[in-house]
Coordinates of C-alpha atoms in Angstrom, one line a residue:
M1 CA 139.5 121.6 118.0
R2 CA 137.5 124.4 119.5
T3 CA 136.8 126.0 116.0
E4 CA 135.4 122.5 115.0
G5 CA 133.3 122.4 118.3
K6 CA 131.8 125.6 117.3
Q7 CA 131.1 124.8 113.9
D8 CA 129.1 121.6 114.9
T9 CA 127.3 123.9 117.5
R10 CA 126.3 126.4 114.7
R11 CA 125.4 123.3 112.1
A12 CA 123.3 121.8 114.9
A13 CA 121.2 125.0 115.4
S14 CA 121.0 125.7 111.7
R15 CA 119.1 122.2 111.8
R16 CA 117.1 123.1 114.4
T17 CA 116.0 126.4 112.6
R18 CA 115.5 125.0 109.4
E19 CA 112.1 124.5 107.7
V20 CA 111.3 121.0 107.3
V21 CA 108.4 119.8 105.1
L22 CA 106.9 115.3 105.9
D23 CA 104.1 114.5 103.3
G24 CA 101.5 112.3 105.2
L25 CA 98.3 110.6 104.7
A26 CA 95.4 113.6 104.6
I27 CA 93.1 111.9 107.3
S28 CA 91.1 114.8 108.8
P29 CA 90.6 117.9 106.7
G30 CA 91.5 121.7 107.8
V31 CA 94.5 123.4 108.2
A32 CA 96.2 124.0 112.4
I33 CA 98.9 126.2 112.9
G34 CA 100.5 125.8 116.7
P35 CA 103.7 124.6 118.6
V36 CA 104.4 121.3 118.5
Y37 CA 103.6 118.8 121.4
D38 CA 105.6 115.8 121.4
T39 CA 104.1 112.9 123.7
S40 CA 105.3 109.0 123.5
E41 CA 103.9 106.2 125.2
I42 CA 106.5 103.8 127.4
R43 CA 106.8 100.9 125.4
A44 CA 105.8 97.6 127.9
E45 CA 108.3 95.4 127.7
T46 CA 107.3 91.9 126.7
P47 CA 110.5 90.0 126.5
R48 CA 109.4 86.1 125.3
R49 CA 109.4 83.9 128.3
A50 CA 108.5 80.3 129.3
I51 CA 107.4 78.7 132.5
Q52 CA 107.3 75.3 134.3
A53 CA 104.6 73.5 134.5
A54 CA 104.0 74.4 137.7
G55 CA 103.2 78.0 136.9
V56 CA 100.6 77.4 134.5
E57 CA 97.6 78.3 136.9
Q58 CA 99.6 81.0 138.0
E59 CA 99.7 82.7 134.6
K60 CA 96.2 82.2 133.5
A61 CA 95.1 83.8 136.9
R62 CA 97.2 86.5 135.9
L63 CA 95.6 86.9 132.3
T64 CA 92.1 86.7 134.3
A65 CA 93.1 89.7 136.5
A66 CA 94.7 91.6 133.5
A67 CA 91.6 91.4 131.5
A68 CA 89.3 92.2 134.4
T69 CA 91.3 95.5 134.7
S70 CA 91.1 96.0 131.4
R71 CA 87.2 95.8 131.0
K72 CA 87.4 98.2 134.4
Q73 CA 89.4 100.2 131.6
V74 CA 87.1 100.4 128.9
N75 CA 84.3 101.2 131.0
K76 CA 86.5 103.9 132.5
L77 CA 86.7 105.2 128.8
K78 CA 82.6 104.7 128.2
L79 CA 82.1 107.5 131.2
R80 CA 84.1 110.0 129.4
L81 CA 81.6 109.5 126.3
S82 CA 79.3 111.9 127.3
V83 CA 81.5 115.1 127.0
L84 CA 83.3 114.5 123.6
P85 CA 81.1 115.4 120.4
E86 CA 78.0 113.4 119.7
E87 CA 79.5 112.0 116.2
A88 CA 82.6 111.2 118.0
Q89 CA 80.2 109.5 120.7
E90 CA 78.4 107.3 118.2
E91 CA 81.6 106.7 116.4
L92 CA 83.3 105.4 120.0
E93 CA 80.2 103.7 121.6
P94 CA 80.4 100.4 119.2
L95 CA 83.9 100.0 118.9
L96 CA 84.0 100.0 123.4
D97 CA 81.3 97.5 123.0
A98 CA 83.8 95.6 120.5
Y99 CA 86.7 95.9 122.8
A100 CA 84.3 94.8 126.2
M101 CA 83.3 91.9 123.9
M102 CA 87.1 90.8 122.7
L103 CA 87.9 91.0 126.7
G104 CA 85.3 88.2 127.8
E105 CA 85.1 84.6 126.8
S106 CA 86.6 85.6 123.4
R107 CA 88.7 83.9 120.8
L108 CA 92.1 86.0 122.0
L109 CA 91.7 85.1 125.7
R110 CA 90.8 81.2 124.8
G111 CA 93.5 80.9 122.5
A112 CA 96.3 82.3 125.0
R113 CA 95.0 80.1 127.9
K114 CA 95.6 77.4 125.3
R115 CA 98.8 78.3 124.7
I116 CA 100.0 78.9 128.3
E117 CA 98.8 75.6 129.0
T118 CA 100.2 73.4 125.9
E119 CA 103.3 75.6 124.9
L120 CA 104.3 76.5 128.7
L121 CA 104.2 80.4 127.9
S122 CA 103.9 83.4 130.0
A123 CA 100.8 85.4 130.0
E124 CA 102.1 88.1 127.9
T125 CA 104.1 86.3 125.2
A126 CA 100.9 84.0 125.1
V127 CA 98.7 87.1 124.4
V128 CA 101.2 88.7 122.0
D129 CA 101.2 85.1 119.8
E130 CA 98.0 84.5 119.9
A131 CA 96.9 88.3 118.9
E132 CA 99.7 88.2 116.1
A133 CA 98.3 84.5 114.9
I134 CA 94.5 85.9 114.6
A135 CA 95.7 89.3 112.9
A136 CA 97.6 87.3 110.6
A137 CA 95.0 85.2 109.6
I138 CA 92.7 88.4 109.3
L139 CA 95.0 90.4 107.0
L140 CA 96.1 87.3 104.4
A141 CA 91.9 86.5 103.9
K142 CA 91.9 87.6 100.1
D143 CA 89.0 90.0 100.9
D144 CA 88.8 93.5 98.1
D145 CA 87.7 95.3 101.6
K146 CA 91.2 95.5 102.8
P147 CA 90.3 98.4 104.7
G148 CA 87.8 96.1 106.9
L149 CA 90.4 93.7 107.4
R150 CA 93.1 96.4 108.5
R151 CA 90.6 97.6 111.3
R152 CA 89.7 93.9 112.0
A153 CA 93.4 93.4 113.3
G154 CA 94.0 96.5 114.2
E155 CA 91.6 95.8 117.0
V156 CA 92.7 92.6 118.2
R157 CA 96.3 94.2 118.3
E158 CA 94.9 97.1 120.6
I159 CA 93.1 94.8 122.9
A160 CA 96.5 92.8 123.1
R161 CA 98.3 95.6 123.7
R162 CA 95.8 96.6 126.8
L163 CA 95.8 93.3 127.9
T164 CA 100.3 93.2 127.5
R165 CA 100.2 96.6 129.5
N166 CA 98.6 95.8 132.4
L167 CA 100.3 92.5 132.4
T168 CA 103.5 94.3 132.8
H169 CA 102.4 97.3 135.0
A170 CA 103.0 99.8 132.1
G171 CA 101.4 102.6 132.6
F172 CA 99.2 104.6 130.0
R173 CA 99.7 108.1 128.5
S174 CA 98.0 110.8 129.4
F175 CA 97.3 114.0 127.2
K176 CA 96.3 116.6 130.4
D177 CA 99.0 118.7 129.9
V178 CA 98.6 119.5 125.9
P179 CA 98.4 123.2 125.9
A180 CA 95.7 124.8 124.2
G181 CA 96.4 125.4 120.6
A182 CA 98.9 123.0 120.2
I183 CA 99.5 120.4 117.3
L184 CA 99.8 116.7 118.9
V185 CA 102.8 114.6 117.3
A186 CA 103.4 111.5 118.3
E187 CA 105.0 107.9 116.8
E188 CA 101.5 106.4 117.1
L189 CA 97.9 107.0 118.4
T190 CA 95.2 104.4 119.4
P191 CA 91.3 105.0 119.2
A192 CA 91.5 104.8 122.6
D193 CA 93.8 107.7 123.3
A194 CA 91.9 109.5 120.4
A195 CA 88.8 109.7 122.6
L196 CA 90.6 111.2 125.4
L197 CA 92.1 114.3 122.7
D198 CA 89.8 117.7 123.7
P199 CA 89.3 119.0 120.2
T200 CA 88.2 122.3 121.8
R201 CA 92.1 122.6 122.9
I202 CA 94.1 120.6 120.5
A203 CA 94.5 122.2 116.7
G204 CA 95.8 119.2 114.9
V205 CA 97.5 115.5 115.2
A206 CA 100.2 114.4 113.4
T207 CA 101.7 110.8 113.7
E208 CA 104.3 108.7 112.1
E209 CA 102.3 105.6 112.1
G210 CA 99.1 104.9 110.8
G211 CA 96.2 104.8 108.1
S212 CA 93.3 106.2 106.4
D213 CA 90.7 103.7 106.8
G214 CA 91.1 102.6 110.7
H215 CA 89.4 103.3 114.1
T216 CA 91.6 106.5 114.9
A217 CA 91.5 108.0 111.6
I218 CA 87.6 107.6 111.8
M219 CA 87.5 108.8 115.3
L220 CA 89.8 112.1 114.3
R221 CA 87.6 112.8 111.3
A222 CA 84.6 112.7 114.0
L223 CA 86.3 115.0 116.3
G224 CA 87.0 117.1 113.7
I225 CA 90.7 117.7 114.5
P226 CA 92.9 118.8 111.5
S227 CA 94.9 115.2 111.0
V228 CA 98.2 113.8 109.2
L229 CA 99.0 110.3 109.8
G230 CA 101.6 108.0 108.4
C231 CA 104.1 110.9 108.3
T232 CA 107.5 109.4 107.6
G233 CA 110.2 111.0 109.8
L234 CA 108.3 112.7 111.8
T235 CA 109.1 111.9 115.6
E236 CA 113.1 112.3 114.5
A237 CA 112.5 116.2 113.0
A238 CA 110.0 117.5 115.3
R239 CA 111.0 119.0 118.9
R240 CA 108.4 120.0 121.4
D241 CA 107.5 123.9 121.0
D242 CA 108.3 123.6 117.2
P243 CA 106.3 126.2 114.9
C244 CA 104.3 124.1 112.8
V245 CA 101.7 124.4 109.8
L246 CA 99.8 121.5 109.2
D247 CA 97.0 120.7 106.5
G248 CA 94.9 117.8 106.9
S249 CA 93.9 118.2 103.6
N250 CA 96.9 117.8 101.7
G251 CA 98.6 115.6 104.5
T252 CA 101.5 117.7 105.0
V253 CA 103.5 118.9 108.2
V254 CA 105.7 121.5 107.7
L255 CA 108.2 122.1 111.1
R256 CA 109.9 125.2 111.6
P257 CA 108.2 127.0 108.8
S258 CA 109.9 130.3 106.8
E259 CA 107.7 133.1 106.6
K260 CA 106.6 132.3 103.0
S261 CA 105.2 129.0 104.3
L262 CA 103.9 130.8 107.8
S263 CA 101.9 133.1 105.0
A264 CA 101.1 130.6 103.0
G265 CA 99.6 127.9 106.2
K266 CA 97.9 131.2 107.6
E267 CA 95.8 131.6 103.7
A268 CA 95.3 127.8 103.8
L269 CA 93.5 128.2 107.0
A270 CA 91.7 131.1 106.0
V271 CA 90.6 129.2 102.9
H272 CA 89.7 126.4 104.4
A273 CA 87.1 128.1 106.7
R274 CA 85.3 129.4 104.3
E275 CA 85.1 126.3 101.9
R276 CA 83.8 124.8 105.4
T277 CA 81.6 126.6 105.8
K278 CA 80.2 126.4 102.1
L279 CA 79.6 122.6 102.3
G280 CA 78.4 123.0 105.8
K281 CA 75.4 125.1 104.3
L282 CA 74.9 122.2 101.4
R283 CA 74.2 120.0 104.3
R284 CA 70.3 120.8 104.2
L285 CA 70.3 121.5 100.8
P286 CA 68.8 119.4 98.3
A287 CA 71.3 117.6 95.8
E288 CA 69.5 119.1 92.7
T289 CA 70.6 120.2 89.5
L290 CA 70.1 123.7 87.8
D291 CA 67.6 122.3 85.7
G292 CA 65.8 120.9 88.7
E293 CA 67.1 117.0 88.3
E294 CA 66.9 115.5 91.7
V295 CA 70.0 113.0 92.6
D296 CA 70.0 110.6 95.6
L297 CA 73.3 110.5 97.2
Q298 CA 73.6 108.0 100.2
A299 CA 76.4 106.6 102.1
N300 CA 77.8 103.3 102.2
L301 CA 78.4 102.1 106.2
E302 CA 81.4 99.4 106.7
I303 CA 80.7 99.4 110.1
P304 CA 78.2 100.8 112.9
A305 CA 81.1 103.2 113.9
E306 CA 80.9 105.4 110.9
L307 CA 76.9 106.3 111.9
P308 CA 77.5 110.0 112.8
L309 CA 79.7 110.2 109.9
I310 CA 76.9 109.8 108.0
A311 CA 74.4 111.8 109.4
N312 CA 76.8 114.7 109.5
A313 CA 77.7 114.4 105.8
G314 CA 74.1 115.2 104.8
A315 CA 73.9 111.8 103.1
H316 CA 70.2 110.4 102.6
G317 CA 70.2 107.2 103.7
I318 CA 72.8 104.1 103.7
G319 CA 72.8 102.7 100.0
L320 CA 74.8 99.9 101.1
L321 CA 75.1 98.7 104.7
R322 CA 77.7 95.7 104.6
T323 CA 76.8 93.1 107.1
E324 CA 80.0 91.2 107.3
F325 CA 81.0 93.4 110.6
L326 CA 78.8 90.7 112.7
F327 CA 80.4 87.8 111.5
M328 CA 83.9 88.6 111.9
N329 CA 86.3 87.7 115.4
R330 CA 83.4 85.5 116.6
D331 CA 83.1 81.6 116.6
S332 CA 79.6 81.4 116.5
L333 CA 77.3 82.6 113.9
P334 CA 74.8 85.5 115.1
D335 CA 71.1 84.5 114.8
E336 CA 68.5 86.4 114.0
E337 CA 67.6 88.5 117.4
A338 CA 71.9 89.5 116.9
H339 CA 71.1 90.6 113.5
F340 CA 68.1 92.8 114.3
E341 CA 69.8 94.3 117.0
A342 CA 72.2 95.5 115.0
Y343 CA 69.9 96.6 112.4
R344 CA 67.9 98.6 114.9
P345 CA 69.5 101.5 115.9
I346 CA 71.0 102.2 112.2
V347 CA 67.1 102.1 110.7
E348 CA 66.2 104.0 113.5
A349 CA 68.8 106.5 113.1
T350 CA 68.6 106.8 109.6
G351 CA 64.6 107.3 109.5
E352 CA 62.4 107.9 106.5
D353 CA 65.9 107.9 104.1
G354 CA 66.0 104.5 104.3
V355 CA 68.7 101.4 104.3
T356 CA 69.7 99.0 102.0
I357 CA 71.2 96.1 103.8
R358 CA 73.3 93.8 101.6
V359 CA 73.3 90.1 102.9
L360 CA 76.2 88.0 103.8
D361 CA 79.0 88.4 101.0
W362 CA 81.3 85.6 102.0
G363 CA 83.4 83.0 100.3
G364 CA 85.6 80.4 101.8
E365 CA 88.8 82.9 101.8
K366 CA 87.3 85.2 104.2
D367 CA 88.5 84.9 108.5
M368 CA 85.0 84.0 110.0
E369 CA 85.2 81.0 111.5
A370 CA 82.1 80.1 112.6
L371 CA 81.3 79.8 109.2
A372 CA 84.4 78.1 108.1
E373 CA 83.7 75.1 110.1
G374 CA 80.7 74.6 108.9
M375 CA 82.1 74.7 105.2
E376 CA 83.8 72.1 103.0
P377 CA 87.3 73.1 102.8
T378 CA 87.0 72.5 99.3
Y379 CA 84.6 75.3 99.0
A380 CA 87.4 77.7 99.1
G381 CA 89.1 76.6 96.3
P382 CA 91.9 77.7 94.8
N383 CA 90.6 80.8 93.8
P384 CA 87.9 82.4 95.7
A385 CA 87.1 85.3 93.9
L386 CA 85.4 82.6 91.0
G387 CA 84.4 80.3 93.9
L388 CA 81.7 80.0 95.8
R389 CA 81.1 83.7 97.5
G390 CA 78.3 86.0 97.7
V391 CA 74.6 84.6 97.0
R392 CA 76.1 81.5 95.9
M393 CA 76.9 80.3 99.1
L394 CA 74.1 81.7 100.8
L395 CA 72.0 79.5 98.6
K396 CA 74.2 76.5 99.6
R397 CA 73.6 77.6 102.6
P398 CA 69.8 79.0 103.1
E399 CA 69.6 78.9 107.0
L400 CA 72.1 81.9 106.9
L401 CA 69.9 83.8 104.5
E402 CA 66.8 82.9 106.3
V403 CA 68.5 84.4 109.6
Q404 CA 69.2 87.8 107.8
F405 CA 66.2 88.0 105.8
A406 CA 64.0 87.5 109.3
A407 CA 65.9 89.9 110.6
I408 CA 65.5 92.2 107.9
L409 CA 61.9 91.9 107.9
R410 CA 61.4 92.7 111.4
V411 CA 63.1 95.5 110.9
A412 CA 61.7 96.9 108.2
A413 CA 58.8 97.3 110.5
L414 CA 60.5 100.4 111.9
G415 CA 61.7 102.1 108.5
P416 CA 62.2 101.9 105.1
V417 CA 64.5 99.0 104.3
R418 CA 65.8 97.2 101.1
A419 CA 67.4 93.7 101.0
L420 CA 70.3 93.2 98.6
L421 CA 71.9 90.2 96.9
P422 CA 75.6 89.9 96.3
M423 CA 77.2 88.4 93.5
V424 CA 74.3 87.7 91.2
T425 CA 75.3 86.4 87.9
V426 CA 72.5 84.8 86.4
P427 CA 68.6 85.8 87.1
S428 CA 68.0 82.0 88.7
E429 CA 69.5 83.0 92.0
V430 CA 67.5 86.1 92.7
S431 CA 64.3 83.7 92.0
Q432 CA 65.7 81.6 94.7
A433 CA 66.5 83.6 96.6
R434 CA 63.1 85.3 96.3
E435 CA 61.4 82.2 97.3
I436 CA 63.4 81.9 100.7
Y437 CA 62.3 85.6 101.2
E438 CA 58.3 84.7 100.9
R439 CA 58.8 81.7 102.6
V440 CA 60.6 83.5 105.7
A441 CA 57.8 86.1 105.6
K442 CA 54.9 83.7 105.4
R443 CA 56.6 82.1 108.6
L444 CA 56.7 85.3 110.4
R445 CA 53.3 86.2 110.0
R446 CA 51.8 83.0 111.0
K447 CA 53.6 83.9 114.5
G448 CA 52.5 87.3 114.8
V449 CA 55.1 89.4 113.8
A450 CA 54.8 92.7 112.8
L451 CA 55.8 93.2 109.2
P452 CA 54.9 95.9 106.4
D453 CA 52.0 94.7 104.5
K454 CA 54.2 95.5 101.1
L455 CA 57.7 93.7 101.5
P456 CA 60.7 95.2 101.3
M457 CA 62.2 95.2 97.8
L458 CA 64.7 92.3 96.9
G459 CA 67.1 93.9 94.7
A460 CA 70.5 92.2 93.0
M461 CA 74.4 93.8 92.7
I462 CA 75.7 93.7 89.4
E463 CA 79.2 93.3 89.9
T464 CA 81.0 91.3 87.0
P465 CA 80.4 91.1 83.4
G466 CA 78.1 88.4 83.2
A467 CA 75.6 90.4 85.5
A468 CA 75.7 93.8 83.6
L469 CA 75.5 91.6 80.1
A470 CA 72.7 89.7 81.6
A471 CA 71.0 92.6 83.3
D472 CA 67.5 92.8 81.2
A473 CA 67.1 89.3 82.2
I474 CA 67.9 89.8 86.0
A475 CA 65.6 93.0 86.2
L476 CA 63.0 90.7 85.4
E477 CA 63.7 89.1 88.9
A478 CA 64.8 91.7 90.7
D479 CA 63.5 94.9 92.1
F480 CA 66.3 97.3 91.7
F481 CA 69.9 97.1 90.9
A482 CA 72.7 98.7 93.3
I483 CA 75.7 98.7 90.6
G484 CA 79.6 97.9 92.3
T485 CA 82.0 99.4 90.1
N486 CA 84.6 98.0 92.7
D487 CA 84.2 94.5 91.9
L488 CA 82.9 95.0 88.3
A489 CA 86.3 96.5 87.4
M490 CA 88.5 94.1 89.0
Y491 CA 86.1 91.5 87.0
T492 CA 86.2 93.1 83.8
L493 CA 89.6 94.0 83.5
A494 CA 90.9 90.9 85.2
V495 CA 92.9 93.0 88.0
D496 CA 93.3 92.7 91.7
R497 CA 93.9 96.6 92.8
A498 CA 95.7 95.0 95.9
E499 CA 98.6 93.1 93.8
S500 CA 101.2 96.2 93.2
A501 CA 102.4 93.8 89.6
V502 CA 99.1 94.9 87.9
S503 CA 97.5 97.2 90.1
H504 CA 98.3 100.3 87.4
L505 CA 95.8 98.4 85.2
Y506 CA 93.0 99.0 87.6
D507 CA 91.1 101.7 85.5
P508 CA 87.1 102.2 86.2
L509 CA 87.0 104.4 83.0
H510 CA 88.2 101.9 80.5
P511 CA 85.5 101.3 77.9
A512 CA 84.8 98.4 78.8
V513 CA 83.8 99.0 82.4
L514 CA 81.9 102.4 81.2
R515 CA 79.6 99.7 78.9
L516 CA 78.8 97.6 81.4
I517 CA 77.0 100.1 83.8
Q518 CA 75.7 101.7 81.0
F519 CA 74.4 98.5 79.8
A520 CA 72.7 97.6 83.5
T521 CA 71.8 101.2 83.8
E522 CA 70.0 100.7 80.7
A523 CA 67.9 97.6 81.3
A524 CA 67.0 98.9 84.7
L525 CA 65.2 102.3 83.2
R526 CA 63.8 100.5 80.7
L527 CA 61.7 98.5 83.4
R528 CA 61.4 101.7 85.4
M529 CA 63.2 99.7 88.2
P530 CA 65.5 101.9 90.9
V531 CA 68.7 101.7 89.9
S532 CA 72.2 102.8 92.2
L533 CA 75.7 102.8 92.1
C534 CA 78.3 102.6 94.6
G535 CA 82.3 102.2 95.4
E536 CA 84.6 104.4 94.5
M537 CA 83.1 105.8 91.1
A538 CA 80.1 107.0 93.0
G539 CA 82.3 109.3 95.5
N540 CA 84.4 111.0 92.9
P541 CA 82.9 114.8 92.3
R542 CA 84.8 114.3 88.8
L543 CA 82.8 111.8 87.7
V544 CA 79.3 112.9 88.3
P545 CA 78.7 114.6 85.1
L546 CA 79.3 111.1 83.4
L547 CA 77.5 108.9 85.6
L548 CA 73.9 111.6 85.3
G549 CA 74.8 111.6 81.4
L550 CA 74.6 107.8 81.7
G551 CA 71.3 108.0 83.1
L552 CA 72.1 107.2 87.0
R553 CA 70.2 109.4 89.3
S554 CA 71.2 107.4 92.9
L555 CA 75.0 107.9 94.0
S556 CA 76.1 105.9 97.0
M557 CA 79.5 106.3 98.7
N558 CA 81.7 107.0 101.5
A559 CA 80.3 109.9 103.8
S560 CA 83.1 112.2 103.5
A561 CA 82.7 112.5 99.8
V562 CA 79.1 113.5 100.2
P563 CA 79.5 117.0 100.1
R564 CA 81.9 117.7 97.5
V565 CA 79.6 115.0 95.2
K566 CA 76.7 117.3 96.0
Q567 CA 78.4 120.6 95.5
A568 CA 79.3 118.8 91.8
V569 CA 75.9 117.8 91.1
R570 CA 74.0 121.6 92.0
T571 CA 76.5 123.2 89.0
L572 CA 75.2 120.7 86.3
K573 CA 72.9 120.6 83.9
I574 CA 71.5 117.2 82.8
D575 CA 71.5 117.9 79.0
D576 CA 75.3 119.2 78.9
C577 CA 75.8 115.9 81.1
A578 CA 74.0 113.7 78.4
R579 CA 75.9 115.0 75.8
F580 CA 78.9 114.9 77.3
A581 CA 78.4 111.0 77.9
R582 CA 77.9 110.6 74.7
R583 CA 81.1 112.0 73.7
V584 CA 82.8 109.5 76.4
M585 CA 81.2 106.5 75.4
E586 CA 82.4 107.0 71.7
Q587 CA 85.7 106.5 72.9
S588 CA 87.9 103.6 72.8
D589 CA 91.2 104.9 74.7
P590 CA 91.0 104.6 78.6
A591 CA 93.6 107.9 78.5
R592 CA 91.4 109.8 76.0
I593 CA 88.6 109.2 78.6
Q594 CA 90.3 110.6 81.5
E595 CA 91.5 113.7 79.6
L596 CA 87.8 114.4 78.8
V597 CA 86.4 113.9 82.3
M598 CA 89.2 116.5 83.4
E599 CA 88.5 118.8 81.2
F600 CA 84.8 119.1 81.4
G601 CA 83.4 122.2 82.6
K602 CA 86.7 124.2 81.8
E603 CA 85.7 125.2 78.6

């Protein structure tokens, strides 16, 4: 028995010293080497609890007090912003503003109070139920912007978490004791947690939960801390003070590394430092080919919180500002002033580089309570992706378009902007929208509102096969094109990327998709009309030779992709790209096209 005990002890010791390699999501690039510091948050116990009718007012008072405490905490977090890097400040401030709004007279608090009154639930139970109902409705929306839906659901859950912790008097975790140079390991981090991290002390961050497109991921990138999220098995395998090598570029965490792994980690750390210096120098260099052709690299903006990442990436302007964030999680429509105040800081921050503002792209399937109340239920239809969405819906509800147009025209006096119409399929949609556009401009001028002498350009998104094939006719009505490759590929191939059974068929390099891009681009170029391409294709450095070869000179992408795309542009010659594009367009097999793309530049 004693011998068996010693063997168990040796086996346990061996497990504690054995190297463990874990894979997760690469969130923030960089390599960190240091000891593990594990941290966890005491779970707030919120057992389901019913109340008597006589206790309703008391529970509502508890909820009101918890909301007031939560608002104070959010305001305290705002005071901390001044000690964070500028990029992180600008990332977190709009999020904290959104938190403050949800802690006011919001749908979440109204719904929780109603549940207390009608279902006789305790305050914490009512908050949890209402938050999950709202989050579930957001996540079930048939919207191509899945990351945006997850972020919005996460915001609701984060506020519910804060409320329930204050209702149950459960403390929040602190990061004051994290030693310098440590790698922080946790089950999950919230954006508010990330705001408390000191990037000069913490070498890296690894968590078991979390995704690449949430607010926490954006915060970690803004702070510049090498990070890996979604690392299954991490908290069970890691122990405090374990040596660790974290690679935020490849999404790996090595616990108790061998000499070989430690040596490889040190080499990767040196390589990343050199690469970061190299890409950093590109920020101020032009996106120009070897033969002097300039390429306009712009960034897509999903929410204002991403603005500092765009500035840091060296993008020249915003090629696609999605405006749906203004309509989410609210029960009343944003008015002209709300739109103007949302656009103004973005236009001012972007300066002469310019902003392309896409007006609301909504279909009956999206979780926008304020809009849904004014729409007939039949508008959603059995297949919202093929129903009343984008410009179709706006022309049915012209008052929505008028409000957005008015704000866009007003903000155009502060800097260069363009207005973009979503889901255009026929030329008449552009001409009808232009009539509204010009009518709004005349009304504003009569009121003495300052507008630019020349109205901002009004463009059309090309994101369906019909629009691409009718591009030469649409070009006669629009001032510019923005080719949306994500939806274009989806509609062309009849594939929903979020549908696991068919997602493998989604291929933007399918010959049909490429020919539609080519057709739309050439239609614009024949009229010497600006044309840009946005979507995941624009941010893929390997596709740059093909896109330039097809005639495109303006690409809009996620901010993080800009440096590498710029690096690719600066290694190319336009003639080589044109020859390569001709070779690709001769192919009929997507697999062969993929091979050519991967082989380009190797010969």
